[in-house]
Amino acid sequence: MKYQSPEQALALIQDGETLWCHSMAATPYAMLNALARVAMEKRDLTLLSLHTEHSQALCAAELQGHLRQRVFFVGSPTRPAVQCGLADYVPAFLSEIPKMFRSGEQPVDTAIVQVSPPDKHGLCSLGISVEATRAAMQSAKKIIAQINPKMPRTHGDSFVHLADFDAYVELESEIPLHLPAEQDPITAQIGRNVASLVRDGDCLQMGIGAIPDATLACLGDRQNLGIHTEMFSDGVLPLLAKGVFSNRNKRKHPGKIVTTFAMGSQALYDFVDDNPEVVFLDVAYTNDTSVIRQNPQVMAINSALQVDLSGQVCADSLGTKIYSGVGGQMDFVRGAALSEGGRAVIALPATAAGGTVSRISSLLAPGAGVVTTRAHVHYVVTEYGVANLRARSLTERAKALINIAAPQFREQLAKDAYKDWGLLV
């Protein structure tokens, strides 16, 4: 049923419901701003989501008792609320969230989504973000939609019929943009080091940010690269124009770019709009290790906050303070390891806090979350080089990691390796 305002449509929500919110750059933030107002007349609502854009209105302290956020990934709008106890973080592999919905382990009463206008067949598109939203819609008792003419129409698992909406509002709002990060000498060098590991025919998984973009900028001479990734952004566009990404070497969806969401500039959104070369698929599929491993030469490129001398990778917290989330890192690290000729890379700057803190540390900070275990880690890359930890002993790992730490910290790291681990390096 069509409603004239978000508040009218969201009034269908009842006390005590568990809601799901379409996430990433497809966040229906105009609906969420209205939800913050509607929720003040409700009790005990729970809002599930991944990273959401422009959702700060839902972090207000006065919503306590009315609505509480429960996030599977922490972004800038929800980070302060999670860190001060006004919202909850649920650690989970991104690939498993749809399974929680479909099995009923995590019930969903209402899914709030943002879609493109319907075509002549009545089919709308989830646009630039399918992730777990498709599963949430399939499991929800009702669906409330914002139909936005600004939303790109994408192919794959994104289609939903107008008749499936219990309520919808036609409302135009801008799709959030994530412009490419500016390069600096450190990220440029990390990008060159990561790119040195990329071979012709590799199938890449990469994220958003300066390091993936710096890596992609160095791949102009490669041939027949492919993309099977959780997300992609603007860095791939110049390489697509040059024909570097042919996707011919893939066994799963040859000739297609496979992703579950996209975040970037308007040029990126224009590229994916009605482009059958790009398929947006359910994250339970894109991040399934049994699917990922079927492509040869999978190259997974991920980031971290801290790595200890044994190879444990913290990617979701600063000590006990949750910073981001588990996400899909382990899905792709393991999938790449099982792929024929596959490799997994953890790339990070050697230091933080203006060069005063080493991200390569003897021990992880107390409370830090281990996202990728020491048994799963393969390559670790900083601006100072590449450390291959596969089949290496603890002593060999410590030596390799100290060699790619910032020079001013290497002597102390060697001392700490003996003090903390009993390793002579």
Tab-separated table of C-alpha atoms in Angstrom:
chain	number	residue	atom	x	y	z
A	1	MET	CA	0.000	0.000	0.000
A	2	LYS	CA	1.296	3.440	-0.899
A	3	TYR	CA	1.622	6.010	1.891
A	4	GLN	CA	2.251	9.714	1.596
A	5	SER	CA	4.922	10.008	4.286
A	6	PRO	CA	7.541	7.788	5.953
A	7	GLU	CA	5.856	8.329	9.320
A	8	GLN	CA	2.554	6.931	8.000
A	9	ALA	CA	4.236	3.824	6.582
A	10	LEU	CA	6.363	3.222	9.693
A	11	ALA	CA	3.288	3.505	11.921
A	12	LEU	CA	2.606	-0.134	10.941
A	13	ILE	CA	5.435	-1.146	13.281
A	14	GLN	CA	4.209	-2.445	16.644
A	15	ASP	CA	5.781	-2.386	20.104
A	16	GLY	CA	8.410	-5.053	20.682
A	17	GLU	CA	9.239	-5.653	17.023
A	18	THR	CA	12.658	-6.558	15.641
A	19	LEU	CA	13.450	-4.545	12.531
A	20	TRP	CA	16.051	-4.928	9.798
A	21	CYS	CA	17.484	-1.935	7.977
A	22	HIS	CA	18.895	-2.040	4.451
A	23	SER	CA	22.551	-1.158	4.921
A	24	MET	CA	25.748	0.314	3.453
A	25	ALA	CA	25.233	3.103	0.895
A	26	ALA	CA	21.674	1.856	0.342
A	27	THR	CA	20.710	2.843	3.891
A	28	PRO	CA	17.209	4.403	3.726
A	29	TYR	CA	18.319	7.240	5.982
A	30	ALA	CA	15.263	9.369	5.173
A	31	MET	CA	13.153	6.530	6.577
A	32	LEU	CA	15.455	6.161	9.597
A	33	ASN	CA	15.120	9.840	10.444
A	34	ALA	CA	11.349	9.314	10.444
A	35	LEU	CA	11.775	6.106	12.461
A	36	ALA	CA	13.568	8.081	15.179
A	37	ARG	CA	10.401	10.185	15.524
A	38	VAL	CA	7.933	7.291	15.238
A	39	ALA	CA	9.899	5.208	17.758
A	40	MET	CA	9.260	7.762	20.486
A	41	GLU	CA	5.651	6.532	20.474
A	42	LYS	CA	6.714	2.864	20.609
A	43	ARG	CA	8.348	0.597	23.164
A	44	ASP	CA	11.125	-2.000	22.983
A	45	LEU	CA	11.967	-1.850	19.271
A	46	THR	CA	15.220	-3.482	18.122
A	47	LEU	CA	16.865	-2.361	14.889
A	48	LEU	CA	19.290	-4.801	13.237
A	49	SER	CA	21.730	-3.580	10.604
A	50	LEU	CA	25.200	-3.681	9.147
A	51	HIS	CA	27.012	-0.396	8.572
A	52	THR	CA	24.438	2.359	8.077
A	53	GLU	CA	24.907	5.785	6.510
A	54	HIS	CA	23.499	9.006	8.026
A	55	SER	CA	21.815	7.115	10.873
A	56	GLN	CA	22.954	9.336	13.760
A	57	ALA	CA	19.356	10.208	14.696
A	58	LEU	CA	18.903	6.653	15.992
A	59	CYS	CA	21.769	7.030	18.477
A	60	ALA	CA	19.992	9.645	20.591
A	61	ALA	CA	19.973	8.847	24.306
A	62	GLU	CA	16.258	9.727	24.566
A	63	LEU	CA	15.443	6.656	22.435
A	64	GLN	CA	16.372	4.376	25.344
A	65	GLY	CA	13.407	2.134	26.074
A	66	HIS	CA	11.923	2.977	22.691
A	67	LEU	CA	14.490	1.706	20.168
A	68	ARG	CA	17.878	0.034	20.541
A	69	GLN	CA	20.276	-0.667	17.705
A	70	ARG	CA	21.857	-4.109	17.351
A	71	VAL	CA	24.573	-3.966	14.710
A	72	PHE	CA	26.597	-6.669	12.983
A	73	PHE	CA	29.159	-4.095	11.831
A	74	VAL	CA	30.092	-0.801	13.468
A	75	GLY	CA	30.504	2.345	11.375
A	76	SER	CA	31.039	5.990	12.214
A	77	PRO	CA	27.341	6.725	12.976
A	78	THR	CA	26.998	3.837	15.456
A	79	ARG	CA	30.538	3.663	16.892
A	80	PRO	CA	30.009	6.187	19.718
A	81	ALA	CA	26.725	4.531	20.709
A	82	VAL	CA	28.280	1.052	20.779
A	83	GLN	CA	31.315	2.226	22.722
A	84	CYS	CA	29.228	3.919	25.417
A	85	GLY	CA	26.665	1.124	25.736
A	86	LEU	CA	23.724	2.767	23.929
A	87	ALA	CA	23.823	0.161	21.137
A	88	ASP	CA	24.861	-3.482	20.860
A	89	TYR	CA	27.463	-5.126	18.617
A	90	VAL	CA	26.997	-8.742	17.472
A	91	PRO	CA	30.189	-10.429	16.191
A	92	ALA	CA	29.379	-12.587	13.163
A	93	PHE	CA	30.855	-13.613	9.844
A	94	LEU	CA	29.019	-11.643	7.187
A	95	SER	CA	28.289	-14.853	5.253
A	96	GLU	CA	26.365	-16.289	8.206
A	97	ILE	CA	23.950	-13.426	8.868
A	98	PRO	CA	21.481	-14.429	6.119
A	99	LYS	CA	21.509	-17.975	7.508
A	100	MET	CA	20.505	-16.634	10.936
A	101	PHE	CA	17.472	-14.971	9.326
A	102	ARG	CA	16.426	-17.887	7.137
A	103	SER	CA	16.745	-20.434	9.947
A	104	GLY	CA	14.712	-18.282	12.338
A	105	GLU	CA	17.631	-18.097	14.757
A	106	GLN	CA	17.355	-14.318	14.384
A	107	PRO	CA	13.683	-13.413	13.814
A	108	VAL	CA	12.795	-10.314	11.797
A	109	ASP	CA	9.371	-8.712	12.063
A	110	THR	CA	9.812	-5.805	9.645
A	111	ALA	CA	12.394	-5.088	6.943
A	112	ILE	CA	12.945	-1.442	5.989
A	113	VAL	CA	14.487	-1.134	2.531
A	114	GLN	CA	15.301	1.374	-0.198
A	115	VAL	CA	14.665	0.388	-3.820
A	116	SER	CA	14.567	1.700	-7.363
A	117	PRO	CA	11.220	2.466	-9.002
A	118	PRO	CA	9.447	-0.586	-10.461
A	119	ASP	CA	9.871	-1.535	-14.116
A	120	LYS	CA	6.994	-2.458	-16.415
A	121	HIS	CA	6.842	-5.860	-14.717
A	122	GLY	CA	6.486	-4.339	-11.243
A	123	LEU	CA	10.046	-5.309	-10.238
A	124	CYS	CA	12.052	-2.909	-8.079
A	125	SER	CA	15.765	-3.331	-7.389
A	126	LEU	CA	17.668	-3.270	-4.090
A	127	GLY	CA	20.255	-1.319	-6.044
A	128	ILE	CA	23.794	-0.987	-4.759
A	129	SER	CA	23.435	-3.231	-1.708
A	130	VAL	CA	21.995	-6.745	-1.485
A	131	GLU	CA	24.148	-8.109	1.404
A	132	ALA	CA	21.842	-9.662	4.056
A	133	THR	CA	18.814	-7.581	3.086
A	134	ARG	CA	17.462	-10.133	0.621
A	135	ALA	CA	17.391	-12.785	3.360
A	136	ALA	CA	15.843	-10.327	5.830
A	137	MET	CA	13.011	-9.570	3.386
A	138	GLN	CA	12.397	-13.270	2.785
A	139	SER	CA	12.165	-13.837	6.538
A	140	ALA	CA	10.297	-10.716	7.619
A	141	LYS	CA	6.579	-10.632	8.366
A	142	LYS	CA	6.288	-7.306	6.547
A	143	ILE	CA	8.379	-5.035	4.333
A	144	ILE	CA	8.323	-1.236	4.312
A	145	ALA	CA	10.075	0.392	1.338
A	146	GLN	CA	11.315	3.749	0.209
A	147	ILE	CA	11.075	3.915	-3.582
A	148	ASN	CA	13.824	6.289	-4.647
A	149	PRO	CA	14.391	7.323	-8.291
A	150	LYS	CA	18.033	8.004	-7.387
A	151	MET	CA	18.682	4.327	-6.603
A	152	PRO	CA	20.553	2.530	-9.424
A	153	ARG	CA	18.823	-0.497	-10.881
A	154	THR	CA	21.159	-3.466	-10.530
A	155	HIS	CA	21.103	-7.096	-11.645
A	156	GLY	CA	21.435	-10.353	-9.726
A	157	ASP	CA	19.608	-11.117	-6.477
A	158	SER	CA	18.376	-7.541	-6.179
A	159	PHE	CA	14.856	-7.772	-7.585
A	160	VAL	CA	11.740	-7.486	-5.439
A	161	HIS	CA	8.165	-7.070	-6.668
A	162	LEU	CA	6.125	-4.032	-5.732
A	163	ALA	CA	3.386	-6.380	-4.524
A	164	ASP	CA	5.737	-7.731	-1.823
A	165	PHE	CA	5.714	-4.410	0.032
A	166	ASP	CA	3.212	-4.023	2.835
A	167	ALA	CA	3.840	-0.287	2.694
A	168	TYR	CA	5.888	2.002	0.514
A	169	VAL	CA	6.665	5.678	0.130
A	170	GLU	CA	7.866	7.383	-3.034
A	171	LEU	CA	10.641	9.622	-1.757
A	172	GLU	CA	13.693	10.997	-3.544
A	173	SER	CA	16.909	11.312	-1.544
A	174	GLU	CA	20.580	11.371	-2.487
A	175	ILE	CA	22.552	8.128	-2.414
A	176	PRO	CA	25.539	8.595	-0.047
A	177	LEU	CA	28.821	9.058	-1.875
A	178	HIS	CA	32.228	7.767	-0.797
A	179	LEU	CA	34.798	9.634	-2.824
A	180	PRO	CA	38.200	7.979	-3.382
A	181	ALA	CA	40.604	8.583	-0.514
A	182	GLU	CA	43.584	10.813	-1.175
A	183	GLN	CA	46.831	8.948	-1.640
A	184	ASP	CA	49.899	9.633	0.474
A	185	PRO	CA	53.418	8.173	0.140
A	186	ILE	CA	52.739	5.484	2.749
A	187	THR	CA	49.556	4.100	1.196
A	188	ALA	CA	51.095	4.373	-2.273
A	189	GLN	CA	54.030	2.213	-1.172
A	190	ILE	CA	51.745	-0.308	0.520
A	191	GLY	CA	49.779	-0.456	-2.718
A	192	ARG	CA	52.950	-1.167	-4.703
A	193	ASN	CA	53.949	-3.919	-2.265
A	194	VAL	CA	50.528	-5.576	-2.443
A	195	ALA	CA	50.431	-5.227	-6.233
A	196	SER	CA	53.744	-7.093	-6.467
A	197	LEU	CA	51.847	-10.210	-5.373
A	198	VAL	CA	49.107	-9.909	-8.016
A	199	ARG	CA	49.505	-12.166	-11.052
A	200	ASP	CA	47.792	-12.269	-14.433
A	201	GLY	CA	44.503	-14.146	-14.149
A	202	ASP	CA	43.997	-13.488	-10.445
A	203	CYS	CA	40.456	-13.110	-9.091
A	204	LEU	CA	40.458	-10.200	-6.663
A	205	GLN	CA	38.562	-9.418	-3.500
A	206	MET	CA	39.218	-5.948	-2.164
A	207	GLY	CA	37.545	-3.372	0.009
A	208	ILE	CA	37.220	0.379	0.069
A	209	GLY	CA	39.837	2.946	0.974
A	210	ALA	CA	43.275	4.250	0.171
A	211	ILE	CA	45.172	0.934	0.229
A	212	PRO	CA	42.873	-0.977	-2.185
A	213	ASP	CA	42.845	2.046	-4.493
A	214	ALA	CA	46.636	2.331	-4.322
A	215	THR	CA	46.953	-1.362	-5.160
A	216	LEU	CA	44.580	-1.121	-8.097
A	217	ALA	CA	46.471	1.901	-9.441
A	218	CYS	CA	49.517	-0.361	-9.900
A	219	LEU	CA	47.755	-3.081	-11.899
A	220	GLY	CA	47.474	-1.405	-15.283
A	221	ASP	CA	49.864	-3.909	-16.899
A	222	ARG	CA	48.053	-7.048	-15.666
A	223	GLN	CA	45.857	-9.194	-17.882
A	224	ASN	CA	42.624	-11.127	-17.410
A	225	LEU	CA	42.008	-10.194	-13.801
A	226	GLY	CA	38.625	-11.028	-12.297
A	227	ILE	CA	36.433	-9.729	-9.491
A	228	HIS	CA	34.549	-11.829	-6.956
A	229	THR	CA	34.281	-9.623	-3.912
A	230	GLU	CA	32.147	-8.566	-0.997
A	231	MET	CA	32.273	-4.978	-2.213
A	232	PHE	CA	33.981	-2.807	-4.767
A	233	SER	CA	34.542	0.871	-5.319
A	234	ASP	CA	35.915	3.396	-7.791
A	235	GLY	CA	39.428	1.990	-8.036
A	236	VAL	CA	38.289	-0.702	-10.459
A	237	LEU	CA	36.756	1.713	-12.991
A	238	PRO	CA	39.969	2.784	-14.807
A	239	LEU	CA	41.074	-0.853	-15.042
A	240	LEU	CA	37.720	-1.906	-16.442
A	241	ALA	CA	38.039	0.804	-19.078
A	242	LYS	CA	41.512	-0.524	-20.007
A	243	GLY	CA	40.287	-4.134	-20.218
A	244	VAL	CA	42.469	-5.325	-17.319
A	245	PHE	CA	39.444	-6.986	-15.698
A	246	SER	CA	38.100	-9.479	-18.238
A	247	ASN	CA	36.776	-11.989	-15.657
A	248	ARG	CA	37.618	-14.729	-18.190
A	249	ASN	CA	39.683	-16.842	-15.808
A	250	LYS	CA	36.842	-17.324	-13.319
A	251	ARG	CA	34.975	-20.620	-13.037
A	252	LYS	CA	32.083	-19.058	-11.120
A	253	HIS	CA	30.233	-16.426	-13.174
A	254	PRO	CA	32.879	-16.027	-15.903
A	255	GLY	CA	32.635	-12.677	-17.621
A	256	LYS	CA	30.796	-11.121	-14.663
A	257	ILE	CA	31.790	-8.894	-11.766
A	258	VAL	CA	30.366	-10.524	-8.633
A	259	THR	CA	29.700	-8.401	-5.560
A	260	THR	CA	27.148	-7.930	-2.805
A	261	PHE	CA	27.383	-4.152	-2.368
A	262	ALA	CA	29.130	-1.119	-3.842
A	263	MET	CA	30.145	2.193	-2.284
A	264	GLY	CA	31.749	5.068	-4.113
A	265	SER	CA	31.220	8.035	-6.369
A	266	GLN	CA	28.325	8.861	-8.644
A	267	ALA	CA	30.459	7.535	-11.514
A	268	LEU	CA	30.491	4.122	-9.820
A	269	TYR	CA	26.733	4.162	-9.303
A	270	ASP	CA	26.220	5.177	-12.937
A	271	PHE	CA	28.467	2.277	-14.000
A	272	VAL	CA	26.470	-0.389	-12.138
A	273	ASP	CA	23.091	1.060	-13.135
A	274	ASP	CA	21.339	-1.465	-15.411
A	275	ASN	CA	24.707	-3.102	-16.152
A	276	PRO	CA	24.316	-6.862	-16.684
A	277	GLU	CA	28.104	-7.257	-16.426
A	278	VAL	CA	27.788	-6.624	-12.663
A	279	VAL	CA	25.736	-8.979	-10.494
A	280	PHE	CA	24.814	-8.134	-6.901
A	281	LEU	CA	24.296	-11.420	-5.071
A	282	ASP	CA	23.237	-12.567	-1.613
A	283	VAL	CA	26.186	-12.306	0.783
A	284	ALA	CA	25.557	-15.880	1.954
A	285	TYR	CA	26.678	-16.808	-1.578
A	286	THR	CA	29.360	-14.228	-2.416
A	287	ASN	CA	31.149	-14.869	0.893
A	288	ASP	CA	30.688	-18.639	0.978
A	289	THR	CA	34.155	-20.209	1.119
A	290	SER	CA	32.907	-23.194	-0.921
A	291	VAL	CA	31.982	-20.759	-3.708
A	292	ILE	CA	35.061	-18.545	-3.425
A	293	ARG	CA	37.472	-21.462	-3.594
A	294	GLN	CA	36.070	-22.631	-6.945
A	295	ASN	CA	37.684	-19.686	-8.705
A	296	PRO	CA	41.408	-20.200	-9.349
A	297	GLN	CA	44.008	-17.728	-8.108
A	298	VAL	CA	41.773	-15.901	-5.645
A	299	MET	CA	43.651	-12.933	-4.206
A	300	ALA	CA	41.987	-11.628	-1.032
A	301	ILE	CA	43.161	-8.171	0.088
A	302	ASN	CA	42.032	-7.046	3.538
A	303	SER	CA	43.114	-4.622	6.237
A	304	ALA	CA	43.817	-4.743	9.951
A	305	LEU	CA	44.249	-2.541	12.976
A	306	GLN	CA	47.024	-4.576	14.605
A	307	VAL	CA	49.064	-7.744	14.026
A	308	ASP	CA	51.047	-9.501	16.732
A	309	LEU	CA	54.366	-11.300	16.278
A	310	SER	CA	52.662	-14.698	16.034
A	311	GLY	CA	50.487	-13.502	13.154
A	312	GLN	CA	47.206	-12.937	14.977
A	313	VAL	CA	45.217	-10.234	13.173
A	314	CYS	CA	42.943	-7.794	14.979
A	315	ALA	CA	40.594	-6.042	12.560
A	316	ASP	CA	37.522	-5.123	14.598
A	317	SER	CA	38.574	-3.406	17.820
A	318	LEU	CA	41.034	-1.091	19.490
A	319	GLY	CA	41.592	-3.105	22.622
A	320	THR	CA	38.119	-3.585	24.071
A	321	LYS	CA	36.638	-0.687	22.065
A	322	ILE	CA	34.771	-2.060	19.051
A	323	TYR	CA	35.802	-0.109	15.976
A	324	SER	CA	34.298	-1.972	12.989
A	325	GLY	CA	33.358	-5.644	12.832
A	326	VAL	CA	34.291	-9.166	11.826
A	327	GLY	CA	32.723	-8.624	8.404
A	328	GLY	CA	33.826	-10.894	5.577
A	329	GLN	CA	37.582	-10.961	6.164
A	330	MET	CA	37.744	-14.585	7.293
A	331	ASP	CA	35.268	-15.679	4.610
A	332	PHE	CA	37.725	-14.542	1.937
A	333	VAL	CA	40.966	-15.338	3.752
A	334	ARG	CA	39.867	-18.954	4.004
A	335	GLY	CA	38.299	-19.050	0.541
A	336	ALA	CA	41.504	-17.711	-1.001
A	337	ALA	CA	43.631	-20.229	0.909
A	338	LEU	CA	41.528	-23.086	-0.477
A	339	SER	CA	41.550	-21.707	-4.026
A	340	GLU	CA	43.970	-23.227	-6.535
A	341	GLY	CA	46.911	-20.829	-6.494
A	342	GLY	CA	45.087	-18.514	-4.089
A	343	ARG	CA	46.657	-16.065	-1.645
A	344	ALA	CA	45.371	-13.855	1.167
A	345	VAL	CA	46.919	-10.510	2.090
A	346	ILE	CA	46.527	-8.396	5.212
A	347	ALA	CA	47.723	-4.872	4.396
A	348	LEU	CA	48.166	-2.087	6.933
A	349	PRO	CA	50.369	0.939	7.657
A	350	ALA	CA	53.269	0.071	9.951
A	351	THR	CA	52.341	2.760	12.477
A	352	ALA	CA	49.409	4.662	13.956
A	353	ALA	CA	48.949	7.856	15.969
A	354	GLY	CA	51.291	9.901	13.827
A	355	GLY	CA	54.049	7.306	13.863
A	356	THR	CA	54.151	6.949	17.641
A	357	VAL	CA	52.583	3.477	17.816
A	358	SER	CA	53.630	0.329	15.944
A	359	ARG	CA	50.772	-1.650	14.430
A	360	ILE	CA	53.101	-4.650	14.414
A	361	SER	CA	53.193	-5.458	18.120
A	362	SER	CA	54.570	-8.210	20.275
A	363	LEU	CA	51.147	-8.791	21.813
A	364	LEU	CA	47.723	-7.607	20.787
A	365	ALA	CA	46.248	-4.928	23.017
A	366	PRO	CA	44.269	-6.378	25.962
A	367	GLY	CA	40.782	-7.241	24.752
A	368	ALA	CA	41.644	-6.958	21.064
A	369	GLY	CA	39.579	-9.226	18.846
A	370	VAL	CA	41.313	-11.891	16.757
A	371	VAL	CA	39.488	-11.806	13.422
A	372	THR	CA	42.048	-13.796	11.417
A	373	THR	CA	43.891	-16.422	13.452
A	374	ARG	CA	47.598	-17.126	13.268
A	375	ALA	CA	46.790	-20.398	11.503
A	376	HIS	CA	44.919	-18.597	8.713
A	377	VAL	CA	47.207	-15.645	8.048
A	378	HIS	CA	49.335	-15.739	4.875
A	379	TYR	CA	50.900	-12.468	3.673
A	380	VAL	CA	51.178	-9.364	5.844
A	381	VAL	CA	52.142	-6.180	3.995
A	382	THR	CA	53.231	-2.735	5.226
A	383	GLU	CA	55.033	0.107	3.489
A	384	TYR	CA	58.287	-1.580	4.538
A	385	GLY	CA	57.730	-4.845	2.716
A	386	VAL	CA	55.976	-8.211	2.528
A	387	ALA	CA	56.053	-10.941	5.182
A	388	ASN	CA	55.045	-14.435	4.075
A	389	LEU	CA	53.918	-16.311	7.195
A	390	ARG	CA	52.619	-19.476	5.537
A	391	ALA	CA	54.280	-22.603	6.988
A	392	ARG	CA	56.555	-20.440	9.147
A	393	SER	CA	57.437	-21.142	12.788
A	394	LEU	CA	56.770	-18.574	15.497
A	395	THR	CA	60.421	-17.518	15.401
A	396	GLU	CA	60.369	-17.160	11.619
A	397	ARG	CA	57.099	-15.210	11.775
A	398	ALA	CA	58.448	-12.830	14.389
A	399	LYS	CA	61.576	-12.152	12.305
A	400	ALA	CA	59.541	-11.558	9.144
A	401	LEU	CA	57.092	-9.226	10.863
A	402	ILE	CA	59.805	-7.250	12.630
A	403	ASN	CA	61.447	-6.731	9.222
A	404	ILE	CA	58.316	-4.974	7.918
A	405	ALA	CA	57.699	-2.955	11.090
A	406	ALA	CA	58.736	0.692	11.208
A	407	PRO	CA	62.531	0.818	11.779
A	408	GLN	CA	62.279	2.804	15.014
A	409	PHE	CA	60.339	-0.044	16.662
A	410	ARG	CA	62.332	-3.057	15.460
A	411	GLU	CA	64.864	-3.228	18.276
A	412	GLN	CA	62.180	-3.093	20.949
A	413	LEU	CA	60.058	-5.655	19.098
A	414	ALA	CA	63.017	-8.049	19.063
A	415	LYS	CA	63.415	-7.613	22.831
A	416	ASP	CA	59.679	-8.103	23.360
A	417	ALA	CA	59.720	-11.250	21.227
A	418	TYR	CA	62.070	-12.809	23.770
A	419	LYS	CA	60.318	-11.354	26.838
A	420	ASP	CA	56.767	-12.243	25.756
A	421	TRP	CA	57.271	-15.328	23.601
A	422	GLY	CA	60.716	-16.682	24.469
A	423	LEU	CA	61.809	-16.209	20.856
A	424	LEU	CA	65.374	-15.351	19.868
A	425	VAL	CA	65.115	-13.192	16.759
